[in-house]
mmCIF file of C-alpha atoms in Angstrom:
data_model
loop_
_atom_site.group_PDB
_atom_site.id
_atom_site.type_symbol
_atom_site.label_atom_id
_atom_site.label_comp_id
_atom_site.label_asym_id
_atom_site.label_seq_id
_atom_site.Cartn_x
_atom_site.Cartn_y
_atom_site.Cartn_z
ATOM 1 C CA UNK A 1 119.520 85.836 128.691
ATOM 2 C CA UNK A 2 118.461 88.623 130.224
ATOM 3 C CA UNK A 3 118.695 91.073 127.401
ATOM 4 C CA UNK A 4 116.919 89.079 125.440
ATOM 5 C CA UNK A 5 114.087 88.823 127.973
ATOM 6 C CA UNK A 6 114.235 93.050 128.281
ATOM 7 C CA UNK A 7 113.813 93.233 124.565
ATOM 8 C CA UNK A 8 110.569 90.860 124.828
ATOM 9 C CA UNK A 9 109.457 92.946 127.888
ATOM 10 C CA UNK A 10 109.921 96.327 126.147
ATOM 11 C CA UNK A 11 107.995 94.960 123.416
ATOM 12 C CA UNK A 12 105.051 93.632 124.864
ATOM 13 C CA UNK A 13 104.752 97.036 126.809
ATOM 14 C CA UNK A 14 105.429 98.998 124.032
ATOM 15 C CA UNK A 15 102.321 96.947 122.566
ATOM 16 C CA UNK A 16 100.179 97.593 125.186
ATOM 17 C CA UNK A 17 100.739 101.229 124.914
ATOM 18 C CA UNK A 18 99.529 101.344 121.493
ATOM 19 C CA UNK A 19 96.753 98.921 122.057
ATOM 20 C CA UNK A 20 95.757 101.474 125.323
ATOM 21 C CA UNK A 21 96.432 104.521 122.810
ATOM 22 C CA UNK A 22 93.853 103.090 120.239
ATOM 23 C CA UNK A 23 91.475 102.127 122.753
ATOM 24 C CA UNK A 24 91.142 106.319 124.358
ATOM 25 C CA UNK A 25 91.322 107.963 120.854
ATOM 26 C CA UNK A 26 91.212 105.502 118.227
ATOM 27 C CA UNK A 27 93.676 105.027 114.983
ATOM 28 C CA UNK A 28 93.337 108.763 114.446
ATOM 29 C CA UNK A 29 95.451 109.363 118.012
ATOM 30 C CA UNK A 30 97.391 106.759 117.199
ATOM 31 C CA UNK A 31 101.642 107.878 116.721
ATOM 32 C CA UNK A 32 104.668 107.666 117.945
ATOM 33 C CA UNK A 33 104.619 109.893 120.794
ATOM 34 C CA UNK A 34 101.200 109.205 121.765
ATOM 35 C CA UNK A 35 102.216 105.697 122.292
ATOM 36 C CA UNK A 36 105.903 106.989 123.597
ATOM 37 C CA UNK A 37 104.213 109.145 126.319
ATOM 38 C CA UNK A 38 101.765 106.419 127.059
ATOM 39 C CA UNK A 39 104.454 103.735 127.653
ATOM 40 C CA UNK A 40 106.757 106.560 129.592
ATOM 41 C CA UNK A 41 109.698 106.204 127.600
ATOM 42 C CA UNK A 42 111.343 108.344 124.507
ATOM 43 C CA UNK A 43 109.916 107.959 120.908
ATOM 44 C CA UNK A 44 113.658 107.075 119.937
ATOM 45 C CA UNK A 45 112.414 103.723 121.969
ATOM 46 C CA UNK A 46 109.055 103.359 120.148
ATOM 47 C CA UNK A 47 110.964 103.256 116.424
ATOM 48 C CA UNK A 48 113.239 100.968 118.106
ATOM 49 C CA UNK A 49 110.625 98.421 117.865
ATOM 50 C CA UNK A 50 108.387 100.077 115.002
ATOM 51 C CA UNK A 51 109.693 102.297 112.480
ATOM 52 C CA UNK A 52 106.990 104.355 111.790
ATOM 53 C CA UNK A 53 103.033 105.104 112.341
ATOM 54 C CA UNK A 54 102.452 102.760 109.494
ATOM 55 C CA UNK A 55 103.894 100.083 111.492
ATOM 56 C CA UNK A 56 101.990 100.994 114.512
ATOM 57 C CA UNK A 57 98.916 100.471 112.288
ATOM 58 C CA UNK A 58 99.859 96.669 110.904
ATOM 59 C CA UNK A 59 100.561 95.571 114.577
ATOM 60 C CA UNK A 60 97.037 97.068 116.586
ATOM 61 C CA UNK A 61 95.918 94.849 113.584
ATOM 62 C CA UNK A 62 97.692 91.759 113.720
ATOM 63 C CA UNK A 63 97.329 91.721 117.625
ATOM 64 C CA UNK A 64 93.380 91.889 116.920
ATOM 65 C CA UNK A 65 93.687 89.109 114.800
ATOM 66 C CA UNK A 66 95.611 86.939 117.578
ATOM 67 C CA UNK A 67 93.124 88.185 120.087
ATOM 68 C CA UNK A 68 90.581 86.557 117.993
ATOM 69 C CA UNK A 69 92.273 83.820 116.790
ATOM 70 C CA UNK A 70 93.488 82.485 119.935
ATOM 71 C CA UNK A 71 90.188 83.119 121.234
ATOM 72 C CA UNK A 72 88.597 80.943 118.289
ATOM 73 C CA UNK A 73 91.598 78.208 118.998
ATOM 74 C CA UNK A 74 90.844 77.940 122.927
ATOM 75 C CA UNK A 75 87.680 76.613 122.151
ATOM 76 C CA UNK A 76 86.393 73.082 122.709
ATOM 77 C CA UNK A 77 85.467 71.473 119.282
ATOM 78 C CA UNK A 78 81.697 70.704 118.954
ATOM 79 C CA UNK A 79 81.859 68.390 116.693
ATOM 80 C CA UNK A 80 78.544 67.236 117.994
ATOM 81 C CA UNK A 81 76.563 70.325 117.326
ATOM 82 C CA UNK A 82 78.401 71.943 114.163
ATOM 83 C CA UNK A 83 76.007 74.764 114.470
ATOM 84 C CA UNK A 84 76.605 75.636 117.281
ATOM 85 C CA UNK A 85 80.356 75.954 117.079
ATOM 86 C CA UNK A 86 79.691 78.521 114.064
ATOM 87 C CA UNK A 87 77.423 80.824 116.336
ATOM 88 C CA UNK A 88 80.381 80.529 118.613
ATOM 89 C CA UNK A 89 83.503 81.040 116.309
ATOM 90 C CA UNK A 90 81.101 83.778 114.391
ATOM 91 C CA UNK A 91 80.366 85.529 117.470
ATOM 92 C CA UNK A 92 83.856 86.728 117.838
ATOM 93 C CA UNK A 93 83.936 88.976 115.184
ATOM 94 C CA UNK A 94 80.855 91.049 116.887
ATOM 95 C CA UNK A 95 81.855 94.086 119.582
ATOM 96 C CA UNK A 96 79.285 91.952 122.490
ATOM 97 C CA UNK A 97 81.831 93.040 125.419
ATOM 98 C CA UNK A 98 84.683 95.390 125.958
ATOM 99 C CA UNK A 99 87.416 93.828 124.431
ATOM 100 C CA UNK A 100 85.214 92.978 121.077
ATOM 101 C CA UNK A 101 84.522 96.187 120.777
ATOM 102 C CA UNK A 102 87.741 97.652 120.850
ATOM 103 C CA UNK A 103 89.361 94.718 118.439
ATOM 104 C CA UNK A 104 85.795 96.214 116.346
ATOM 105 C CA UNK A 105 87.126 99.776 116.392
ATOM 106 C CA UNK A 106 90.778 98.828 115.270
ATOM 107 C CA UNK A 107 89.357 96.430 112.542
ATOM 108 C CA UNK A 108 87.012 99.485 111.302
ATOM 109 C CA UNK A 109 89.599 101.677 111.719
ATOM 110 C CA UNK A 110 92.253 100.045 109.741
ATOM 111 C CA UNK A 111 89.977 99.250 106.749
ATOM 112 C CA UNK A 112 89.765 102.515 105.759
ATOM 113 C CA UNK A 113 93.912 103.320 105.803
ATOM 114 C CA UNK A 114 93.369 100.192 103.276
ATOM 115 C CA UNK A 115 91.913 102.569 100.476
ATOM 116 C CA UNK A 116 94.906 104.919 100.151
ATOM 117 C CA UNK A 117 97.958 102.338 101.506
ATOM 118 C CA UNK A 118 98.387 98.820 98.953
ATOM 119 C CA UNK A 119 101.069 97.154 101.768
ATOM 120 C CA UNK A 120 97.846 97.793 104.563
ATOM 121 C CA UNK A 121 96.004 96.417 101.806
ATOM 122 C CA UNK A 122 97.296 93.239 101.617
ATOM 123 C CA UNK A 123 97.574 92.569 105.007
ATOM 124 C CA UNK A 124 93.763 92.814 105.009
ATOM 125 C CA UNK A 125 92.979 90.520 101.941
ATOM 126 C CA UNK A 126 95.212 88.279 103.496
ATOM 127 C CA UNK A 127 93.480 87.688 106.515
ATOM 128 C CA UNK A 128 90.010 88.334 105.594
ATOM 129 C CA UNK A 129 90.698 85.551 102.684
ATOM 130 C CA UNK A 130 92.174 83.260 105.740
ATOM 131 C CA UNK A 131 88.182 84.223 108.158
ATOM 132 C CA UNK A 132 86.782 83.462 104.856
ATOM 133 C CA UNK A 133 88.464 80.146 104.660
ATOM 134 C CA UNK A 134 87.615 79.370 108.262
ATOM 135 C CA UNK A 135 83.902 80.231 107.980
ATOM 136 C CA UNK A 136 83.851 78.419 104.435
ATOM 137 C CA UNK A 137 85.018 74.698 106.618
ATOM 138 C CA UNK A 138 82.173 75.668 109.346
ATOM 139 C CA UNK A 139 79.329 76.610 107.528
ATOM 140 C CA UNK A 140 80.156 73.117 104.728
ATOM 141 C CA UNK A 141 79.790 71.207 108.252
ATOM 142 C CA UNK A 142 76.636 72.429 109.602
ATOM 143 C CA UNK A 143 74.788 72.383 106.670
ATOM 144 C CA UNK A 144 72.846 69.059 106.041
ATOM 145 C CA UNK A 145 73.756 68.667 102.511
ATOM 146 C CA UNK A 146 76.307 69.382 100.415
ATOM 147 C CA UNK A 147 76.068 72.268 98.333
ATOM 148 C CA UNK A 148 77.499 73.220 95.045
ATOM 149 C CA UNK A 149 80.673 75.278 94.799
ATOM 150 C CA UNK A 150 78.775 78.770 93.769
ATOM 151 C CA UNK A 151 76.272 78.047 96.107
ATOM 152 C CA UNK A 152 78.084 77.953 99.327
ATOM 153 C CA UNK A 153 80.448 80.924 98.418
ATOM 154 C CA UNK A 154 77.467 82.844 98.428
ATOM 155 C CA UNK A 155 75.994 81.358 101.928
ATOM 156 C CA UNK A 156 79.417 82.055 103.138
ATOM 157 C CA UNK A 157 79.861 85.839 101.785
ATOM 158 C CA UNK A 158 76.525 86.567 103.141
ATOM 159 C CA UNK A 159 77.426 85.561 106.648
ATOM 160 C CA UNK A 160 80.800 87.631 106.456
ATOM 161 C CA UNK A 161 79.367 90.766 105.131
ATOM 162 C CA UNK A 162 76.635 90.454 107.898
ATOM 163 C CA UNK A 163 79.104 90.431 110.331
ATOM 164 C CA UNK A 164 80.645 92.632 109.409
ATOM 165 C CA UNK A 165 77.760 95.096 108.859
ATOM 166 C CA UNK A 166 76.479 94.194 112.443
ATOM 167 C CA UNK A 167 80.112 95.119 114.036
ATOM 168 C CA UNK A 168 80.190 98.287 111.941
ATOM 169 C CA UNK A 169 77.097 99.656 113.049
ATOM 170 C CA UNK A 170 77.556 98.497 116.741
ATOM 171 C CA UNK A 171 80.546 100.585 116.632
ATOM 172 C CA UNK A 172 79.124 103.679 115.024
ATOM 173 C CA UNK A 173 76.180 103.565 117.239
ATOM 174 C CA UNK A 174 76.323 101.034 119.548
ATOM 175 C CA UNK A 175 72.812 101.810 121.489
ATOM 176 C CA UNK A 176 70.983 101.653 117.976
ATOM 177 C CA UNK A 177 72.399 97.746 117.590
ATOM 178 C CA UNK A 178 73.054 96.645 121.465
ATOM 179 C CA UNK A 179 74.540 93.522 121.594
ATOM 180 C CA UNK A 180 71.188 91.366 122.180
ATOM 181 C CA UNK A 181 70.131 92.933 118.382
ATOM 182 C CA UNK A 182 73.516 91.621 116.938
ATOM 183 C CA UNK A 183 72.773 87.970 118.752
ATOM 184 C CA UNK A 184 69.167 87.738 117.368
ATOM 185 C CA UNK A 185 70.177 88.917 113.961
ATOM 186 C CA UNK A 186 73.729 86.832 113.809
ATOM 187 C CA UNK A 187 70.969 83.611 115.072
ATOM 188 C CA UNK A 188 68.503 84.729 112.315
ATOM 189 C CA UNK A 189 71.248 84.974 109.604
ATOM 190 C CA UNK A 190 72.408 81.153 110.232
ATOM 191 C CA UNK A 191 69.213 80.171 110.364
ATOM 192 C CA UNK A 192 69.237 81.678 106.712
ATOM 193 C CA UNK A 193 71.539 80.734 105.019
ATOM 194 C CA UNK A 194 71.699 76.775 107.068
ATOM 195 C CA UNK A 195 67.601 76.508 106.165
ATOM 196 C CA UNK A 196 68.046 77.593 102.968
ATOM 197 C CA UNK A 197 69.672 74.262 102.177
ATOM 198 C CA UNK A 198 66.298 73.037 101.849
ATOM 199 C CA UNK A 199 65.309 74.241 98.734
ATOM 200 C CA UNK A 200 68.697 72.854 97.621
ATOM 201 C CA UNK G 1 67.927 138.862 91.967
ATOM 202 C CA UNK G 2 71.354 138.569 91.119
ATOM 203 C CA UNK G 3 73.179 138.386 94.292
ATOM 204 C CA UNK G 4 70.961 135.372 95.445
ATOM 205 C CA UNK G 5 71.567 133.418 92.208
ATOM 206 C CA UNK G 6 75.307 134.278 92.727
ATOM 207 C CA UNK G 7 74.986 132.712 96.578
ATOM 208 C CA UNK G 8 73.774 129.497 95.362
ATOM 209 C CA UNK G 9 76.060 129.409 92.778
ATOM 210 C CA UNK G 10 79.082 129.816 94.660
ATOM 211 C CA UNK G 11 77.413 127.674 97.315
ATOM 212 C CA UNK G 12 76.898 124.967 94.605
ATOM 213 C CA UNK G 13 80.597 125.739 93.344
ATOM 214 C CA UNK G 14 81.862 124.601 97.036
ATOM 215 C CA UNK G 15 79.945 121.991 97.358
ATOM 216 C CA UNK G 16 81.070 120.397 94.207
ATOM 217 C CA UNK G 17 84.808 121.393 94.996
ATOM 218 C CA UNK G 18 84.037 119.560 98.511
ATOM 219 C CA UNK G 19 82.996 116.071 96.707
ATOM 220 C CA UNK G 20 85.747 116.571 94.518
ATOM 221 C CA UNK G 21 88.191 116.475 97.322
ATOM 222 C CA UNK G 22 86.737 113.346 99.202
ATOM 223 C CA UNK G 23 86.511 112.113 95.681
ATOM 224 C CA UNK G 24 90.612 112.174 95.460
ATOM 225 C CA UNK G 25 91.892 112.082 99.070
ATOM 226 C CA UNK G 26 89.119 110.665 101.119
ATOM 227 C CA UNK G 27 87.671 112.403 103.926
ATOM 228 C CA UNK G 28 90.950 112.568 105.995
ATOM 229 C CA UNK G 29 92.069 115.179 102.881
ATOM 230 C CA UNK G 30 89.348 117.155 103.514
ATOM 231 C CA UNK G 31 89.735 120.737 104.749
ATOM 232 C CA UNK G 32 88.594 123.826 104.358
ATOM 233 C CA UNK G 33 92.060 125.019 102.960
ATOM 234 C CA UNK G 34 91.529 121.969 100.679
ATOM 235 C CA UNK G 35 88.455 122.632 99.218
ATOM 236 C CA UNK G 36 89.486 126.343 98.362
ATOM 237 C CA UNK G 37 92.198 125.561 96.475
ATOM 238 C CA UNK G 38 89.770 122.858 94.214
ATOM 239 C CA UNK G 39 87.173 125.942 94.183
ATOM 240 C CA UNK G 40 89.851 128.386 93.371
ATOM 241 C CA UNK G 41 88.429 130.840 96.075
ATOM 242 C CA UNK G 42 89.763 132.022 99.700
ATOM 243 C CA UNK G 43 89.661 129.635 102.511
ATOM 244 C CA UNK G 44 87.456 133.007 103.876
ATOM 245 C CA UNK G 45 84.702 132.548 100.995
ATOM 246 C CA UNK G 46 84.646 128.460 102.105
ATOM 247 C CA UNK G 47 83.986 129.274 105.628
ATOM 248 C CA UNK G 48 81.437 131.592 104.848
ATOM 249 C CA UNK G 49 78.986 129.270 103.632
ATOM 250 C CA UNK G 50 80.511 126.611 106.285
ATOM 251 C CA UNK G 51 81.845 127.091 108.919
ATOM 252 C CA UNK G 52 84.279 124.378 109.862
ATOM 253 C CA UNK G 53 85.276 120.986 109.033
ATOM 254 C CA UNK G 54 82.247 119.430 110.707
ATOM 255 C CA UNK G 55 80.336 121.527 108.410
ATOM 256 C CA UNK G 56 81.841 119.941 105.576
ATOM 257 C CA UNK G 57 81.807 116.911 106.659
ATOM 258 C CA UNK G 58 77.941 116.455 107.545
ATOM 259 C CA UNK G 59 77.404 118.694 103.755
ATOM 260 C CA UNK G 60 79.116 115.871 102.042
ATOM 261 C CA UNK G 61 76.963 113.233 104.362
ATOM 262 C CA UNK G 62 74.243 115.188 103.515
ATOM 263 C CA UNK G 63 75.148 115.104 99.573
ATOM 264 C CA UNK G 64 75.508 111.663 99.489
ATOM 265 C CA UNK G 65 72.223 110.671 101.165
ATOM 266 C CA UNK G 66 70.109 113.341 99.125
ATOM 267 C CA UNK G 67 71.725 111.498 95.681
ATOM 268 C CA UNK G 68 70.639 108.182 96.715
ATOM 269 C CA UNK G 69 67.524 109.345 97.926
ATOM 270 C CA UNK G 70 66.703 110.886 94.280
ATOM 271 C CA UNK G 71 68.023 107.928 92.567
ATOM 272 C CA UNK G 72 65.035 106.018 94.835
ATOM 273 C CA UNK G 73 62.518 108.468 94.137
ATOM 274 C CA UNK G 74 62.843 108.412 90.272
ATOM 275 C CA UNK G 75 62.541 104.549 89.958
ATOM 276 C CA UNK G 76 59.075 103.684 88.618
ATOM 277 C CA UNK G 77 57.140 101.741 91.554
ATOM 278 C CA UNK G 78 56.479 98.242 90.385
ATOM 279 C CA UNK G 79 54.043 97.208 92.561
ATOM 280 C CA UNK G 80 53.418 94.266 90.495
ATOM 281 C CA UNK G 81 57.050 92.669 91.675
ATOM 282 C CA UNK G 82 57.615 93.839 95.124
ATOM 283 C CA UNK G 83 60.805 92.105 95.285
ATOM 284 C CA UNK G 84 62.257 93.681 92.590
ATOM 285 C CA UNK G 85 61.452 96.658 93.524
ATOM 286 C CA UNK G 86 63.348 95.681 97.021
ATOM 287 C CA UNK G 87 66.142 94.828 95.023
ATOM 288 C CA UNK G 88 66.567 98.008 92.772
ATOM 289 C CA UNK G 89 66.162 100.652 95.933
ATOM 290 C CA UNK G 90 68.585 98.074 97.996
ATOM 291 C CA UNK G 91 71.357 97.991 95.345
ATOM 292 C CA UNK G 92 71.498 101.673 95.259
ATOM 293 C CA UNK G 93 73.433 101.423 98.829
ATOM 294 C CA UNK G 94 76.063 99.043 96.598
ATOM 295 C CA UNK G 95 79.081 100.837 94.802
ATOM 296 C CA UNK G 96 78.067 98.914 92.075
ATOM 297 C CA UNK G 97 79.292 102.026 89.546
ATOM 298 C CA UNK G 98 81.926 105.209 89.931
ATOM 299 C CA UNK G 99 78.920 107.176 91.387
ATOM 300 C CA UNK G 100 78.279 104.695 93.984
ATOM 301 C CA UNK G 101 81.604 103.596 94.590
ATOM 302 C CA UNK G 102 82.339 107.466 95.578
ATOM 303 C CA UNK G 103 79.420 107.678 98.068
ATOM 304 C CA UNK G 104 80.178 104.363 99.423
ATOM 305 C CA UNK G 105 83.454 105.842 100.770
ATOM 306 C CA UNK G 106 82.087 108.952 102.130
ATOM 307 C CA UNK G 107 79.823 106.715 104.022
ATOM 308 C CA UNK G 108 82.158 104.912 105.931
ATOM 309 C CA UNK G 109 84.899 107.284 106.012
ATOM 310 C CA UNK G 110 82.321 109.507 107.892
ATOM 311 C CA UNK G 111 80.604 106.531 110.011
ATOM 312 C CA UNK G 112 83.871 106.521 111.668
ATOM 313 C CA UNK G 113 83.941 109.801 112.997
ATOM 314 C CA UNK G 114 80.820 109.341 115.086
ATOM 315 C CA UNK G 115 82.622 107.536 117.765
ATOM 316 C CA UNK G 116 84.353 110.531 118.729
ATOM 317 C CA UNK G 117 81.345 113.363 117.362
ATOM 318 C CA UNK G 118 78.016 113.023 119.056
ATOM 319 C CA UNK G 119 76.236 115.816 116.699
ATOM 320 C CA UNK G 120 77.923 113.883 113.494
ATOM 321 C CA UNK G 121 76.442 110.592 115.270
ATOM 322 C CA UNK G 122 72.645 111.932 115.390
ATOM 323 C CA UNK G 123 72.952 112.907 111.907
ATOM 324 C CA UNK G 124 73.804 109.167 111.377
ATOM 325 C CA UNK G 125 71.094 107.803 113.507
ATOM 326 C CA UNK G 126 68.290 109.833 111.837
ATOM 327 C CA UNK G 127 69.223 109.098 108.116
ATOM 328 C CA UNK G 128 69.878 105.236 109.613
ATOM 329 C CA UNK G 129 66.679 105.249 110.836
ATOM 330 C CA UNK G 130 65.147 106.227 107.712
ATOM 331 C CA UNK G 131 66.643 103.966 105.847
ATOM 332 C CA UNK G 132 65.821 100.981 108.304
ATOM 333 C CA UNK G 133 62.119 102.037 107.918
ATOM 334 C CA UNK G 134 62.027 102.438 104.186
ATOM 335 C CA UNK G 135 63.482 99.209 103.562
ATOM 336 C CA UNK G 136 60.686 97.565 106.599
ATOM 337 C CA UNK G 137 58.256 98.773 103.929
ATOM 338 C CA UNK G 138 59.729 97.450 100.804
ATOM 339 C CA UNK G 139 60.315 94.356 102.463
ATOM 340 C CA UNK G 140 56.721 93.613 104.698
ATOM 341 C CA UNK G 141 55.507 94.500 100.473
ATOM 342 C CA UNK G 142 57.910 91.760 99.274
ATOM 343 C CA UNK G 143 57.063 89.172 101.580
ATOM 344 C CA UNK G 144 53.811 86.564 101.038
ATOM 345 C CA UNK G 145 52.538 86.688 104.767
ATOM 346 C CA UNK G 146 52.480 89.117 107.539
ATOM 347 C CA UNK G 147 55.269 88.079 110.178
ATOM 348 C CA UNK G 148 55.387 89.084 113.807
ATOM 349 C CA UNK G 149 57.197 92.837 114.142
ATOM 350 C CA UNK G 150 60.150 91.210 116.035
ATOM 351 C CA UNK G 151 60.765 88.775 113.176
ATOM 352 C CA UNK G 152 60.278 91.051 110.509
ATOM 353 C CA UNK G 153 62.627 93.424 112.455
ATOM 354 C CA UNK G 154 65.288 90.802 112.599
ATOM 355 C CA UNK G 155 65.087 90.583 108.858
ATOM 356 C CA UNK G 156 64.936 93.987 108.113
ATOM 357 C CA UNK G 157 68.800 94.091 110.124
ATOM 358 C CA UNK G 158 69.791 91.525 108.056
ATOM 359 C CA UNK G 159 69.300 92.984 104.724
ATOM 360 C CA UNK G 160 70.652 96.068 106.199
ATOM 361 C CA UNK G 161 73.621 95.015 107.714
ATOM 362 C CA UNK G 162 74.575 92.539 104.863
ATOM 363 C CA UNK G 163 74.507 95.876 102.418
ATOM 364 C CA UNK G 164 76.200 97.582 104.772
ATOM 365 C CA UNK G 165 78.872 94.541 105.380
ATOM 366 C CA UNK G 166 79.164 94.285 101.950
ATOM 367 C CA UNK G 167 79.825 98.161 100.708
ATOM 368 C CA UNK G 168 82.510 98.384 103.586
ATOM 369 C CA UNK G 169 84.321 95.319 102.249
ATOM 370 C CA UNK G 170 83.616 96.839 98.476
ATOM 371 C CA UNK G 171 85.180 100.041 99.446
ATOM 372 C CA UNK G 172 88.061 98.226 101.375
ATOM 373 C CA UNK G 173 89.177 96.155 98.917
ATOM 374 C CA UNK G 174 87.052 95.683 95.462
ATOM 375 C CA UNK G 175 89.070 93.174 93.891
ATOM 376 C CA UNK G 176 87.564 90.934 96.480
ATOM 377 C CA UNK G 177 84.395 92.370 96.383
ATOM 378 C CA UNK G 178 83.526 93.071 92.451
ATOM 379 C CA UNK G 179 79.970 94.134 91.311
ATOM 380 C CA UNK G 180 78.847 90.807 90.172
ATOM 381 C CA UNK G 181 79.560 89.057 93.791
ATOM 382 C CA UNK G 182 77.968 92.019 95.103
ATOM 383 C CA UNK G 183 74.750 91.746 93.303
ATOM 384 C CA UNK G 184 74.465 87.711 94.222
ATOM 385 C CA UNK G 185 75.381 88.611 97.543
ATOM 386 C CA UNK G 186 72.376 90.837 97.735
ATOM 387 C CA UNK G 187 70.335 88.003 95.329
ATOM 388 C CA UNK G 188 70.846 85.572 97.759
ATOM 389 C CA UNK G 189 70.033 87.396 100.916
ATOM 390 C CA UNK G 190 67.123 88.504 99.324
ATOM 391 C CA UNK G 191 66.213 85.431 99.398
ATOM 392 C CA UNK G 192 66.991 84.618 102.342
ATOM 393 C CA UNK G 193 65.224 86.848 104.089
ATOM 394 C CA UNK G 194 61.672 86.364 102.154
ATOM 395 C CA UNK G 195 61.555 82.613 101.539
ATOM 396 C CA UNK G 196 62.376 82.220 104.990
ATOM 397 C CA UNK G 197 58.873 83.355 105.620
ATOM 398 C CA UNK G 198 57.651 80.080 104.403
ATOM 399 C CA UNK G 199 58.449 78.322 107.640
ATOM 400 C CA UNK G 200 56.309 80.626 109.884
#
């Protein structure tokens, strides 16, 4: 099938034009021909496989997510230190190397196109319900106890919006929050809101 | 002195034609064609009291931060409940209204364009800075003991970074994000961050 294995190829390079073109000039220098003149082939090519800028914007996004994801899934399971594995699985939503921070400046990026565009929108509820989720199933294990409903929506909504507060600042100014800052305060915020149990 | 009340007049005039603009397109609809046209002047009589877009945009920063700022400086001090008085300067970083909402998006609209602006990124860092230390204040006055200044830093960045985490996900999508999860958000992290002192 070697068409078929052409199309896949085109793809994937097309793909890592645009990730390439996001990671010089952000979503702002992101477009067809930008990505076209990266990849060195005709815009006609780049609709070909995405049909307008707006699609160029949903798929920098989704391939963050996979980035992360498949990150997050090529991890052992601690099952043995539960705390641990949500330091670790947390973590990869903070810009502490290269690659972070670029998936942090296409996340940052995109959430703004979110205010004016209801189809980017939902992509973005979507997943952010689905980290949610995730974070909701690790944070219920390493706490001791079991906490009501309310309760742990709240533990769990605090440790989102400080990650995502920590990766939006790193990325604005990243030598104001270097990434040994974001470690102590990502450590400090479990400790919060996993002590905090206590008073349960 | 007429022709001096007439300059800050029509300075006041642009200015209020500016926030309009960001108001209904965001910053990415604001130009200095834009802003005439909401003034009903000449682009000419916009650029003479600034200059280019980087004017406006660091005016409309500049707005923004001088609102909150007076909002903070009218409350009543209440010395008598330090932690309240945490939470009422704190929540005025929430778009927890219209007013708020409006900043909130001029805020991270314009955070983004520090990546690629070092002049716009210094303007960040100062008023950053001064918020970091006003809230290190509020919440060394709100806490029962005197922690070591690494530890109280590390709490300081995680009130700061959970306000900021949580207006960026307000702005992006407030469905998900309504006032009243905001303000337990903010409940809870407050405290968080002060009866955590109880295990030093």
């Amino acid at each position: 099938m070697p068409r078929q294995v052409d199309h896949v190829q085109r793809r994937s390079e097309i793909s890592a034009a645009l990730w390439q073109v996001v990671s010089e000039s952000g979503l702002e220098g992101l477009t067809l021909r930008s990505v076209a003149a990266t990849a060195g082939c005709t815009t006609g090519m780049v609709t070909h496989y995405f049909r307008d800028k707006k699609a160029l914007l949903a798929h920098a996004r989704s391939v963050m997510h996979r980035r992360m994801a498949d990150r997050i899934d090529a991890m052992p399971l601690r099952h043995s230190d539960p705390r641990a594995h949500l330091y670790a699985v947390a973590e990869q939503a903070l810009p502490l190397d290269e690659e972070r921070h670029l998936e942090a400046v296409v996340w940052s990026s995109f959430l703004l196109t979110t205010r004016t565009d209801q189809e980017l929108l939902r992509e973005h509820s979507v997943s952010h319900a689905s980290w949610v989720r995730r974070l909701t199933t690790l944070v219920r294990a390493a706490l001791p106890g079991e906490p009501e409903p309310g309760n742990l929506e709240e533990r769990v909504r605090a440790l989102v919006v400080c990650l995502d507060g920590l990766a939006l600042n790193a990325v604005t100014d990243p030598d104001a929050y270097p990434p040994d800052l974001q470690r102590r305060v990502l450590e400090r915020q479990l400790d919060l809101i996993l002590e905090g149990n206590r008073t349960l």
